[in-house]
Coordinates of C-alpha atoms in Angstrom, one line a residue:
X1 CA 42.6 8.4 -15.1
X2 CA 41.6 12.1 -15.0
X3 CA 40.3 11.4 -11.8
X4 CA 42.2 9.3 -10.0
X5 CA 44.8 12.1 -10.9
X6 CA 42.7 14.6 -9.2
X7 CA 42.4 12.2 -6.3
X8 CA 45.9 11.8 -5.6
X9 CA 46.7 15.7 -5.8
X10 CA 43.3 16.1 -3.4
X11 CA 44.8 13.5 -0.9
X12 CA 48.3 15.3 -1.0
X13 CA 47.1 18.1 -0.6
X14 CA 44.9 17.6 2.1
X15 CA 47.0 15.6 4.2
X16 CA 49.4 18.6 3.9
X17 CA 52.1 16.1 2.9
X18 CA 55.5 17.9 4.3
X19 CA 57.7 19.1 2.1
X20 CA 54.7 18.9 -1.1
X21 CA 54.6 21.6 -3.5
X22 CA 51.6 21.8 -5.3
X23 CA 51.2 21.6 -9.0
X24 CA 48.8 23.3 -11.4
X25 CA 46.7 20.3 -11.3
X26 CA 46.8 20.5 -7.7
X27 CA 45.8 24.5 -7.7
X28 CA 43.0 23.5 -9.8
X29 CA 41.7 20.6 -7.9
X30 CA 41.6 22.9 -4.7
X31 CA 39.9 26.1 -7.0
X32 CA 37.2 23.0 -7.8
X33 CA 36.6 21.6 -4.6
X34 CA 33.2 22.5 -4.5
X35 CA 32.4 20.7 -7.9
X36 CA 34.4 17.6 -7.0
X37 CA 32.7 14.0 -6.3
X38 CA 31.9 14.5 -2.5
X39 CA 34.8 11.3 -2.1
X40 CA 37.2 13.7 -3.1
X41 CA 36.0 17.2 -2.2
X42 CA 35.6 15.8 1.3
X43 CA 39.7 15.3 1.2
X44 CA 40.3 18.6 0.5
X45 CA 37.6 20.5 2.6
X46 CA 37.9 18.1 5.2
X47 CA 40.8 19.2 7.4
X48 CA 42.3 16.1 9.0
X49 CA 42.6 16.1 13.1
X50 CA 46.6 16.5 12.6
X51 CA 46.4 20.1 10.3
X52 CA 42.5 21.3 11.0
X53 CA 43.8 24.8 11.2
X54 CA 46.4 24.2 8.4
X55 CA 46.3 26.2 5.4
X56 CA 46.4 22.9 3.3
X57 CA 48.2 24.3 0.5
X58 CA 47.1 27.8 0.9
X59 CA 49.1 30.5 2.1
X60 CA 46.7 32.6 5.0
X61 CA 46.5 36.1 5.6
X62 CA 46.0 37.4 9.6
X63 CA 43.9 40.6 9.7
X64 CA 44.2 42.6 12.6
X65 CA 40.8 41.0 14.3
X66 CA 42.7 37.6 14.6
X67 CA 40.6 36.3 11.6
X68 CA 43.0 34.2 9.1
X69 CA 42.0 34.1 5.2
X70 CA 42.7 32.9 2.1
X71 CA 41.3 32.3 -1.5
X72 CA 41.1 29.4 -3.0
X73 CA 39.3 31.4 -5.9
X74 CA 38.5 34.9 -6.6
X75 CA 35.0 35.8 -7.4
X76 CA 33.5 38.5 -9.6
X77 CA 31.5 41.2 -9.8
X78 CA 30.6 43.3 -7.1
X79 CA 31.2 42.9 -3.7
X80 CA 27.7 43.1 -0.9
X81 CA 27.3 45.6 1.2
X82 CA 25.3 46.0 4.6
X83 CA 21.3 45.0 4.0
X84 CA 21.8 43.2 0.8
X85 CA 21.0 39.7 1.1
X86 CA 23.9 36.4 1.2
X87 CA 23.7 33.1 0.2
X88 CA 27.0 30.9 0.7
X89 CA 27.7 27.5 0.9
X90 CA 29.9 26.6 3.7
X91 CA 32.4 23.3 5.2
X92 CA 32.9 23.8 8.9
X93 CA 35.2 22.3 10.9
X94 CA 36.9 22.6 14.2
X95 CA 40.7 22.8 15.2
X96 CA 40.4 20.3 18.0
X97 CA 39.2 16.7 18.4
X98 CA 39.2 13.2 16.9
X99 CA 36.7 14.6 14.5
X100 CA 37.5 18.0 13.5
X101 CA 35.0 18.1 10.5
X102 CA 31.7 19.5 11.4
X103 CA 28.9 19.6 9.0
X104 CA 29.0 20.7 5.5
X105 CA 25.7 22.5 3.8
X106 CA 26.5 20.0 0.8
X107 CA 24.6 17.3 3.3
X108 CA 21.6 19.6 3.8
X109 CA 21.3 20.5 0.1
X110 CA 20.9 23.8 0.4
X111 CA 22.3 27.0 0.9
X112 CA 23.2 29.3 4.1
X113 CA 21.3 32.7 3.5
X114 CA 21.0 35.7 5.8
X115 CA 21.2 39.8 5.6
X116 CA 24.5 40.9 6.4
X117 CA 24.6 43.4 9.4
X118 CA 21.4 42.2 10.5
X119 CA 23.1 39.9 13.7
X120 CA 22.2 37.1 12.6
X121 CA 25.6 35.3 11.5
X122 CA 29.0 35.1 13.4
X123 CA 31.1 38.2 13.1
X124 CA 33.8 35.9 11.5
X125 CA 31.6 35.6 8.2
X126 CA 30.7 38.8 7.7
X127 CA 34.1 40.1 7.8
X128 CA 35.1 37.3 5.0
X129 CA 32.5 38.7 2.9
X130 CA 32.3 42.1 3.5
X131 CA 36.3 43.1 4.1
X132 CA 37.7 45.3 6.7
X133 CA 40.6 47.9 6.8
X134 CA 42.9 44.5 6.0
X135 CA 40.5 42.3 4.7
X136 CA 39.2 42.5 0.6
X137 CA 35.5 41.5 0.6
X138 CA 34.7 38.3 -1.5
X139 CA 33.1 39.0 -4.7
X140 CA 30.5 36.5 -5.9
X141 CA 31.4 33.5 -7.1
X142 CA 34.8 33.4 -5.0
X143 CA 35.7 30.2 -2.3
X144 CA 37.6 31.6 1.0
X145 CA 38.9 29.3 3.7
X146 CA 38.6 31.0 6.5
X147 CA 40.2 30.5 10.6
X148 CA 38.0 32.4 13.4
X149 CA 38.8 33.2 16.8
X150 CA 36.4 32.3 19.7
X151 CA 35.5 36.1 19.6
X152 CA 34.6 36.3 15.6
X153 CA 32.4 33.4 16.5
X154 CA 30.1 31.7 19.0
X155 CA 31.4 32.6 22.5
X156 CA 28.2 34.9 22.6
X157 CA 26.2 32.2 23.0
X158 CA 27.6 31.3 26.5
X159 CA 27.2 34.8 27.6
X160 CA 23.1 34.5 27.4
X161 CA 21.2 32.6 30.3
X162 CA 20.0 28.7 29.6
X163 CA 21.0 29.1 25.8
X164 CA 19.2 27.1 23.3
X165 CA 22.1 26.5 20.9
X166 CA 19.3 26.4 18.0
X167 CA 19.0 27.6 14.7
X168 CA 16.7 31.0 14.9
X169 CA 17.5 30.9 18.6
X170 CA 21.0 31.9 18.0
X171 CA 23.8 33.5 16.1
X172 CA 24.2 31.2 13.1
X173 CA 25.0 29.1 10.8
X174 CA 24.3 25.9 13.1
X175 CA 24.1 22.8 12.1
X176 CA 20.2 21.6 11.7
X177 CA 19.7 18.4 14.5
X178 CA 18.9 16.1 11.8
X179 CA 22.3 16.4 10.5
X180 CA 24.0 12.8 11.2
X181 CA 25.7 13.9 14.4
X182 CA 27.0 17.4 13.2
X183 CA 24.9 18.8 15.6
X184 CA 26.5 17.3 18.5
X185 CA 29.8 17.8 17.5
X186 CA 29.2 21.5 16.8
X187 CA 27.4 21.6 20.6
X188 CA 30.3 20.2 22.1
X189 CA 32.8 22.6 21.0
X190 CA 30.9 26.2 20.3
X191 CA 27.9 25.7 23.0
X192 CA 29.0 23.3 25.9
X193 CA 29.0 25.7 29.3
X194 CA 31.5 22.5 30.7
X195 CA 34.3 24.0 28.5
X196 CA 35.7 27.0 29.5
X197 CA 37.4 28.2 25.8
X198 CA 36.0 27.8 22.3
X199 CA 38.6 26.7 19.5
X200 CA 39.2 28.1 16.2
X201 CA 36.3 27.5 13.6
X202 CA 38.0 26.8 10.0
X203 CA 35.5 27.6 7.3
X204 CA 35.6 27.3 3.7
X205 CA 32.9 29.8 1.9
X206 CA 31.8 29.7 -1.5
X207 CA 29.9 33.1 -2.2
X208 CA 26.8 33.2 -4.1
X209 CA 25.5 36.3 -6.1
X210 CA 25.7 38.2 -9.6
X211 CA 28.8 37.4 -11.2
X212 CA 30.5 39.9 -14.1
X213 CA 30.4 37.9 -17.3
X214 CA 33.5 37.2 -18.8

């Protein structure tokens, strides 16, 4: 019963049911999403092709860069700075087309890992982690949905002669090929030359590192 409770507050809330105001159960299913069955956290990290960009329950923030964020949970600990290394987990999905979800690292079974600042990894990331002037970084442990702008994202790629639109080749994370078509759908928004603009990436980030014991 527990859990078709959580099921029903996870399918309210991301269908972003007009007019829903979300209980504690509700607040706790979205702070959870990443431990949920993948049935369920799929509902809730999975925008739908009507609200992709929506806030599904959350209320989003718009720093100065055009990056929107909100978090679902607050991490702890200290934040990372410049040459330390990151490890997230990460839902992508796009704010256009009949299939807005894009690939989760959930299906790979491992982890997104980098060194911030070394240009590796979309601006729109490493602002989310590391803060700006209106931006607090995320502390480990925390989940952050996150909206990026074309700029914050991949329109470098189509700047660069015959790109590759691989992983190493490029600025990252992308999908892995073997990815049961997330690859394609990622290449037809972020890397397709055909299209002239790039839509809004929505991201939701769970932060890995050393947390402060409680």
């Amino acid at each position: 019963m527990k859990l078709l409770g959580i099921l029903h507050a996870s399918i309210l809330c991301a269908t972003g049911s007009l007019g829903y105001q979300p209980t504690p159960d509700v607040n706790l299913s979205r702070r959870s999403v990443f431990f949920l069955p993948p049935a369920v956290a799929a509902l809730v990290l999975s925008p739908s092709q009507s609200n992709a960009a929506g806030p599904n329950g959350l209320t989003l923030n718009k720093a100065s860069s055009g990056l929107q964020w909100a978090d679902v949970r607050e991490g702890s600990g200290q934040p990372l700075k410049p040459g330390a290394p990151a490890s997230i987990d990460y839902n992508m999905a796009s704010t256009v087309g009949r299939r807005p979800q894009i690939y989760t690292t959930k299906d790979k079974g491992s982890s997104y890992r980098w060194t911030l600042g070394d240009g590796t990894t979309i601006q729109g990331i490493e602002q989310a982690i590391l803060g700006a002037d209106d931006i607090p970084p995320m502390l480990p442990g925390g989940i952050r949905r996150v909206i990026i702008p074309a700029k914050l994202g991949y329109e470098s790629i189509l700047s660069k002669s015959n790109p590759k639109c691989l992983e190493g080749e490029h600025i990252g994370p992308i999908p892995p090929k073997n990815s049961d078509g997330a690859y394609q759908r990622w290449y037809q928004q972020y890397c397709n030359p055909r299209i002239p603009y790039q839509p809004d990436i929505v991201l939701d980030l769970k932060l890995y590192g050393k947390r402060t014991k409680n």
